[in-house]
Short mmCIF file of C-alpha atoms in Angstrom, two decimals:
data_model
loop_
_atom_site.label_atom_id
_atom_site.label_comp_id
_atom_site.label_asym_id
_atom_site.label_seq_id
_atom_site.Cartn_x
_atom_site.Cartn_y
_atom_site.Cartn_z
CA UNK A 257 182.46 312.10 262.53
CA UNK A 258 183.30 315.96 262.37
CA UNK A 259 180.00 317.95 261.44
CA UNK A 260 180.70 320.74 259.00
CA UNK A 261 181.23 323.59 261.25
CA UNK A 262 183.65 321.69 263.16
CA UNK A 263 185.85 320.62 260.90
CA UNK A 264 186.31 324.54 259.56
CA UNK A 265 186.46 325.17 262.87
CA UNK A 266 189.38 322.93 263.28
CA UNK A 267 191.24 324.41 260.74
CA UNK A 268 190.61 328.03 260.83
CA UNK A 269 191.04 330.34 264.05
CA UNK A 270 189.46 333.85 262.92
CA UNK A 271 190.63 336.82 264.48
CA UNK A 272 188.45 338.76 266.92
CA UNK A 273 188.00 342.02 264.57
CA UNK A 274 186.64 339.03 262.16
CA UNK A 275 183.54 337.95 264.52
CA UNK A 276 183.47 341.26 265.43
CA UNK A 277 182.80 342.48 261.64
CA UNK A 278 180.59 339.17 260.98
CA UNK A 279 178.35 340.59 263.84
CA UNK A 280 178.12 343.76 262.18
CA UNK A 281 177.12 342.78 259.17
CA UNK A 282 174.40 340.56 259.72
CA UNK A 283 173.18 343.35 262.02
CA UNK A 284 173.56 345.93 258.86
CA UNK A 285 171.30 343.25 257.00
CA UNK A 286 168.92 342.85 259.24
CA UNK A 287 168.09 346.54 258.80
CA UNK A 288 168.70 346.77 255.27
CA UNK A 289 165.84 343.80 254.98
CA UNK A 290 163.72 345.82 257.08
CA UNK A 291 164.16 348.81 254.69
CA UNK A 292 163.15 346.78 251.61
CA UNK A 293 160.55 345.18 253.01
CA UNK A 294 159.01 348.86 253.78
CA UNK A 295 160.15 349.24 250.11
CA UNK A 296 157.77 346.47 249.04
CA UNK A 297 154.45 347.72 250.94
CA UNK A 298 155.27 351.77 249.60
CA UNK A 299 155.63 350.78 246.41
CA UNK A 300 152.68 348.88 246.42
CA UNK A 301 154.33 345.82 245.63
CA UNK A 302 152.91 343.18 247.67
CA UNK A 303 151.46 341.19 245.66
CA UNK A 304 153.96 341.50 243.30
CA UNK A 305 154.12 337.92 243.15
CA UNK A 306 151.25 336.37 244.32
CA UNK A 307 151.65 333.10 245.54
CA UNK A 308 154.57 331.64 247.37
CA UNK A 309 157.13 329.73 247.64
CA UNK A 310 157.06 330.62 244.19
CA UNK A 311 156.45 333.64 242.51
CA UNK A 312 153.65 333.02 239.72
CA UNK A 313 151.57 329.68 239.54
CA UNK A 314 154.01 329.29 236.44
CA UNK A 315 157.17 330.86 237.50
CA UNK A 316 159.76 330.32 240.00
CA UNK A 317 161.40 333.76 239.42
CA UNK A 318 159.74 337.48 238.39
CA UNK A 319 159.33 337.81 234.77
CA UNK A 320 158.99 340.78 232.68
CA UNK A 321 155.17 340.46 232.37
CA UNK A 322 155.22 341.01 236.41
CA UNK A 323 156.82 344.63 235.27
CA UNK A 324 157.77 346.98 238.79
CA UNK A 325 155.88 345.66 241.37
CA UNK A 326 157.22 341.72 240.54
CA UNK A 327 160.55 342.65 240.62
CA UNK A 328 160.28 344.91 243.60
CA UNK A 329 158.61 341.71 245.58
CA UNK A 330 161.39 338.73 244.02
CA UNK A 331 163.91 341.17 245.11
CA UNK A 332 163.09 341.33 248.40
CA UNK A 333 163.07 337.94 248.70
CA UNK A 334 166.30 337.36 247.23
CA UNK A 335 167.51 339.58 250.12
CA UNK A 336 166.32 336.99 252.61
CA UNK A 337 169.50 335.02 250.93
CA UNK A 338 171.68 337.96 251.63
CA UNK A 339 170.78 338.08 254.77
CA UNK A 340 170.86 334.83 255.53
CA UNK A 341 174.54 334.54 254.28
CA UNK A 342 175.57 337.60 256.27
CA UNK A 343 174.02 335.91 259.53
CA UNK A 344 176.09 332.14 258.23
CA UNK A 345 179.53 333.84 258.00
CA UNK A 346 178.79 335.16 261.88
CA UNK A 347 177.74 331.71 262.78
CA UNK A 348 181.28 330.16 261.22
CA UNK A 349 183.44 332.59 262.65
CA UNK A 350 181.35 332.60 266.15
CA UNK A 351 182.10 328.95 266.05
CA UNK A 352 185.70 328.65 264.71
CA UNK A 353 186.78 331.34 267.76
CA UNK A 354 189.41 330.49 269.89
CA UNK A 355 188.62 329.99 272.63
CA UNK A 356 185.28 328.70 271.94
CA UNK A 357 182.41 330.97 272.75
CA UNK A 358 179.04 329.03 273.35
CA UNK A 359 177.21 332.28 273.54
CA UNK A 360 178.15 333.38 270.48
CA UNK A 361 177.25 330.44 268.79
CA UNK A 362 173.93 329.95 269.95
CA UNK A 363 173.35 333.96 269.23
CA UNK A 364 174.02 332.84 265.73
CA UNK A 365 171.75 329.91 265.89
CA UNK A 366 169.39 331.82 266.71
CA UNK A 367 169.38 334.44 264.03
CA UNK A 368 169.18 331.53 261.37
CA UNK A 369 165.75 330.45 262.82
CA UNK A 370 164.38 333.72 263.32
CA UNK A 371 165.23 334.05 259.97
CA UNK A 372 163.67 330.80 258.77
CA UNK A 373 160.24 331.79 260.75
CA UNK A 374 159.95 335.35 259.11
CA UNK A 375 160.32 333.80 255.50
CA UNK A 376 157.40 331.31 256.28
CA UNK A 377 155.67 334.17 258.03
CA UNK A 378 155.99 336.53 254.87
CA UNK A 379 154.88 333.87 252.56
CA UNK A 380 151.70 333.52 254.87
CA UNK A 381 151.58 337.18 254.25
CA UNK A 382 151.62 336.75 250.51
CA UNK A 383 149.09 334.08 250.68
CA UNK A 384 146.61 335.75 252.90
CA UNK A 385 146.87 338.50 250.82
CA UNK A 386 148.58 341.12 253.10
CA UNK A 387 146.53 340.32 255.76
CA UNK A 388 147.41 343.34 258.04
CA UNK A 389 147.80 341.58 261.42
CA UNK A 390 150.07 339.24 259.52
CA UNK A 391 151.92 342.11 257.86
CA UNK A 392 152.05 343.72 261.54
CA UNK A 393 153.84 339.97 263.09
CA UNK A 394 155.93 339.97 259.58
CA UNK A 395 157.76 343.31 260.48
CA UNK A 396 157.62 342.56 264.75
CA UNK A 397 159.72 339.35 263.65
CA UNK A 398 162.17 341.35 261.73
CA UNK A 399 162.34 343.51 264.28
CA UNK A 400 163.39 340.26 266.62
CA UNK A 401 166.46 339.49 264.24
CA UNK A 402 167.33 343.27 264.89
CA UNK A 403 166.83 342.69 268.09
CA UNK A 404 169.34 338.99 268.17
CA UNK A 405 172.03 340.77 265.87
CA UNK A 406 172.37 343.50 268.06
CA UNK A 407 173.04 341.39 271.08
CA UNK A 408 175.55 339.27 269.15
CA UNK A 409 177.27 342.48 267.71
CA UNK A 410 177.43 343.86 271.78
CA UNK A 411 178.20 340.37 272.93
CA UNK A 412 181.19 339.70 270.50
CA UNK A 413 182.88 342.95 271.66
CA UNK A 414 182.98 341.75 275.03
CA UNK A 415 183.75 338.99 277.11
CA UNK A 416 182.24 336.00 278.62
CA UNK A 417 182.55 336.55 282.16
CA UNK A 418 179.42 337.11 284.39
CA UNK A 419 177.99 340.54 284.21
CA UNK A 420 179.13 343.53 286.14
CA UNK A 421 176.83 346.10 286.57
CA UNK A 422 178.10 349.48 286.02
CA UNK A 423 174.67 351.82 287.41
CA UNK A 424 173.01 351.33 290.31
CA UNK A 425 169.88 349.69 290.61
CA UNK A 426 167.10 352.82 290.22
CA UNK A 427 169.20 353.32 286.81
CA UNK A 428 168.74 350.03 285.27
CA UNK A 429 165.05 349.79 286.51
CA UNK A 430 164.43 352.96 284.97
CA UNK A 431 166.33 351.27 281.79
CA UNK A 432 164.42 348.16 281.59
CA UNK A 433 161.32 350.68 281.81
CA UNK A 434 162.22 352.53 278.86
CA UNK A 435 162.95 349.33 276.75
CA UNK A 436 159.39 348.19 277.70
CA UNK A 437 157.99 351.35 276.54
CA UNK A 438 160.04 351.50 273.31
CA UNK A 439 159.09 348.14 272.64
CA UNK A 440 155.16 349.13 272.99
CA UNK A 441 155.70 352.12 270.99
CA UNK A 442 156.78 349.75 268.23
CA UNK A 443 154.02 347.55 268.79
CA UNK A 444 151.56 350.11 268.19
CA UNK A 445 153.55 351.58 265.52
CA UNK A 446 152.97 348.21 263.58
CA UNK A 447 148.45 349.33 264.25
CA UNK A 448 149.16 352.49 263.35
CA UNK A 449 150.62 351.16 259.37
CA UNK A 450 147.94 348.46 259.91
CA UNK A 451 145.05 351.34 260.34
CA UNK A 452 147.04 353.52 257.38
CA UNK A 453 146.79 353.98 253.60
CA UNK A 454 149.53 352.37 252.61
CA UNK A 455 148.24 348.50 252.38
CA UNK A 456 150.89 347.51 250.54
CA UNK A 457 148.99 346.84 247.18
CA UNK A 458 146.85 348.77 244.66
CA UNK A 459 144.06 346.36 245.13
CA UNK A 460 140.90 347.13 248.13
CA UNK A 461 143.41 345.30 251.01
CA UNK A 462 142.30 344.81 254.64
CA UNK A 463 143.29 347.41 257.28
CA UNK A 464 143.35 346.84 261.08
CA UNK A 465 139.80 347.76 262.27
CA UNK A 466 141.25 351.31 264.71
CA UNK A 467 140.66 354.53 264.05
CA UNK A 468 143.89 355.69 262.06
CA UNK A 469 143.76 359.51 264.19
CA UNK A 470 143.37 357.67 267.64
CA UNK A 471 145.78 354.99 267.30
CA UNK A 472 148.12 357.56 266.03
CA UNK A 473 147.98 360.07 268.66
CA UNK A 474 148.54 356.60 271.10
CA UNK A 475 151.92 356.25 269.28
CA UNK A 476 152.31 359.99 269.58
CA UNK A 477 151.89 359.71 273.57
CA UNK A 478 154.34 356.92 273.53
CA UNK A 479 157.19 358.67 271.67
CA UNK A 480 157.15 361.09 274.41
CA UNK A 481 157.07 359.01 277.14
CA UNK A 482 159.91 357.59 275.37
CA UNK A 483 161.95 360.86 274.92
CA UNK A 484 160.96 362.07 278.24
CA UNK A 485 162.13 359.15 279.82
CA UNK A 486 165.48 358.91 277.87
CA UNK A 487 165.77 362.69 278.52
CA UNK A 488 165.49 361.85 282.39
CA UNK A 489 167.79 358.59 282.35
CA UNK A 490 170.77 361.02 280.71
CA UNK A 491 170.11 363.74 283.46
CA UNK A 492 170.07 361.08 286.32
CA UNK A 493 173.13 359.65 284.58
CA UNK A 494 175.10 362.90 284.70
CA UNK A 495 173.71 363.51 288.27
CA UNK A 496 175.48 359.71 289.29
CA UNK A 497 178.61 360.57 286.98
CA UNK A 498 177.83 357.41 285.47
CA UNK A 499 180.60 355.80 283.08
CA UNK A 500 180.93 357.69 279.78
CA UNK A 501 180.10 354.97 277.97
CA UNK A 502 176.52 354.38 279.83
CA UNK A 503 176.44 358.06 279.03
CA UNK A 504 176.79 358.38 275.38
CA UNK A 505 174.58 355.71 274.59
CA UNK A 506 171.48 357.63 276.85
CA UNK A 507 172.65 360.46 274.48
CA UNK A 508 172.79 358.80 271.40
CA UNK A 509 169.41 357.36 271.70
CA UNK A 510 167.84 360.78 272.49
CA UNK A 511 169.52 362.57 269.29
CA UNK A 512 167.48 359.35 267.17
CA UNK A 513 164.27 359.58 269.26
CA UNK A 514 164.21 363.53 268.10
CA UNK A 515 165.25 363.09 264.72
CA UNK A 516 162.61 360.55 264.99
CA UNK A 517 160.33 362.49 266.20
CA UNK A 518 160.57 365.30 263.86
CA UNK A 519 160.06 363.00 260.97
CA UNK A 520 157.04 361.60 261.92
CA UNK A 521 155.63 364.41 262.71
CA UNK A 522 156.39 365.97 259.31
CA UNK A 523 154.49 362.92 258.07
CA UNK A 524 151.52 363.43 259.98
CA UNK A 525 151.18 366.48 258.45
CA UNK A 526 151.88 365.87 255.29
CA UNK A 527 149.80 362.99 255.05
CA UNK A 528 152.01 360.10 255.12
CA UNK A 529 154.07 360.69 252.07
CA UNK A 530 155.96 357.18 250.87
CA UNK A 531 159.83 358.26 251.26
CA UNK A 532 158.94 359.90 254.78
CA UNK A 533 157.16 356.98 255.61
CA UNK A 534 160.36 354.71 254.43
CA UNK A 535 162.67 356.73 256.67
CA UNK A 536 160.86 356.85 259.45
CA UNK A 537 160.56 352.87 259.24
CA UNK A 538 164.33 353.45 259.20
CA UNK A 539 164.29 355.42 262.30
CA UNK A 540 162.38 353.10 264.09
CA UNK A 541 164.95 350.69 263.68
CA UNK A 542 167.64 352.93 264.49
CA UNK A 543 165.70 353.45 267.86
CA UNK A 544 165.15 350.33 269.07
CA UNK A 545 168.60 349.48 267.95
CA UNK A 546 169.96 352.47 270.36
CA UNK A 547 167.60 351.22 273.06
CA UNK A 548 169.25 347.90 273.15
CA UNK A 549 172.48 349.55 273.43
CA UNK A 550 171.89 351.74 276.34
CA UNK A 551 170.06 348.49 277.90
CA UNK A 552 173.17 346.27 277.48
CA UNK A 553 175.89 349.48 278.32
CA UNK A 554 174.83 349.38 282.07
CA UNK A 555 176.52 346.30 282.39
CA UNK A 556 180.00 344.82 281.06
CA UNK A 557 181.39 341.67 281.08
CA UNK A 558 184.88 340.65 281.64
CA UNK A 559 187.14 339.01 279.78
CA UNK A 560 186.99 340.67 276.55
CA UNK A 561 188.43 339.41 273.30
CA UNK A 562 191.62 340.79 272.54
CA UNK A 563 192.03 343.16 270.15
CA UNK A 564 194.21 342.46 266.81
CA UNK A 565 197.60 344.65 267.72
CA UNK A 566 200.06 343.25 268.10
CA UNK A 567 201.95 343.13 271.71
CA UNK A 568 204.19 345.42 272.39
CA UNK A 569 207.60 344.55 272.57
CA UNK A 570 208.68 343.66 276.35
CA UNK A 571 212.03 345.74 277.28
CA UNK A 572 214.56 343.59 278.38
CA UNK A 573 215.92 344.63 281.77
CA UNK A 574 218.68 346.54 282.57
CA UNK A 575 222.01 344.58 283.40
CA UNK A 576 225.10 346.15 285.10
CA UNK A 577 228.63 345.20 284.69
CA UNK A 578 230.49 344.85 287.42
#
């Protein structure tokens, strides 16, 4: 007997640009969630509801008694549901390809159950009453599903042969480097929220137990080494004539580290005002997201779906009459 997925599978072939668009948007979500749940924590909203799975001891849903900071919270669970829809519709059309793509599949898969871990993680959150280390693994596994839908959206515009580097190997080292860094310099990020002002409710809430200045100028030292390092890649890259592609994602992440940069400082400064603080969030997603992309762009893979025009027309040769 068929399972579900199978039997849509058998009757529906998608086209390429289809899994190629189902990728994207369950990427798209993936950040949009991560923007909302910032949302929640500015606005002071978490605790909006204050139990879970539920949202009151006597409602399922906000109410109007909750006021703002209820609806703020229910709404940001409801986008778990988006999400979660955005990341199905990849997993159909990832499975319903012709011919079938294993990798894509199990990319899918795998977004579902990071998905189903950071809902049980956030209702932990709610029910340890924004504990901040569990706030900090809440937004670390969001930033995993970033991190799956942006392989699956880089992995469904290429092929499935084996991979072909396109740098030598001092490139990708220093590569894999820099992704090791930026992943640290999100890491700390996370203490640096943890050790902030903005707890996420109006309440006295928990903070990590650093030194909000120190841990700060940590993350500061890790931008740069960061920017420096991305700075250096492109240079080396230009120096190799690397492939333009390889190329414009080096440059592409250093335009977002220093628009990054720029905001965060401004933040600093201005002592952490909630919108700046939201975008920045934003920007660090954008970063990592860029990361990924020059990580996976010194390498291709053969084989690549084809795209949706049609053929051209073959000219049929020439015949002489004798």
């Amino acid at each position: 007997m068929r399972n579900p997925l199978a039997s849509v599978a058998a009757r529906w072939t998608p086209r390429p640009e289809t899994v190629r668009r189902a990728a994207l948007a369950a990427l798209v979500m993936s950040v949009v969630i991560v923007v909302t749940g910032g949302a929640v924590r500015l606005t002071g909203s978490g605790l909006g509801c204050d139990t879970w799975p539920k949202c009151s001891d006597e409602s399922l849903v906000a109410t109007t008694e909750m006021g703002f900071h209820g609806a703020i919270e229910f709404g940001n669970r409801l986008m778990t549901y988006v999400v979660s829809a955005a990341v199905g519709w990849f997993i159909v059309a990832a499975r319903s390809a012709k011919p079938r793509r294993r990798s894509l599949t199990r990319l899918g898969w795998a977004q579902f159950w990071v998905i189903a871990f950071n809902g049980v993680l956030g209702g932990i959150t709610v029910l340890t009453e924004l504990n901040p280390f569990i706030v900090a693994a809440h937004f670390l596994a969001a930033t995993a599903l970033v991190t799956v839908t942006t392989v699956s959206w880089v992995r469904a515009r290429e092929g499935d042969g084996p991979p072909r580097p396109l740098v030598g190997v001092p490139v990708r080292r220093a590569v894999a480097g820099l992704t090791v860094l930026a992943a640290a310099l999100v890491v700390v990020g996370t203490g640096v929220t943890g050790s902030g002002k903005h707890a996420g409710d109006d309440s006295e809430i928990e903070r990590m137990p650093f030194d909000w200045d120190t841990i700060t100028r940590v993350h500061s030292a890790l931008a740069w080494l960061v920017v420096l390092g991305t700075l250096a890649i492109w240079l080396g890259l230009r120096v190799v004539d690397a492939p333009p592609a390889v190329l414009a994602r080096a440059r592409e992440l250093l335009l977002v580290l220093l628009a990054q940069g720029v905001i965060g400082y401004v933040q600093y400064f201005l002592d952490e005002p909630e919108l700046l603080v939201g975008i920045h969030l934003l920007g660090a997603t954008l970063v990592w997201i860029a990361t990924l992309r020059l990580l996976l762009s010194t390498r291709e893979r053969e084989g690549a779906p084809p795209t949706d025009e049609p053929p051209a027309r073959a000219t049929p040769p020439l015949t002489t009459v004798s």
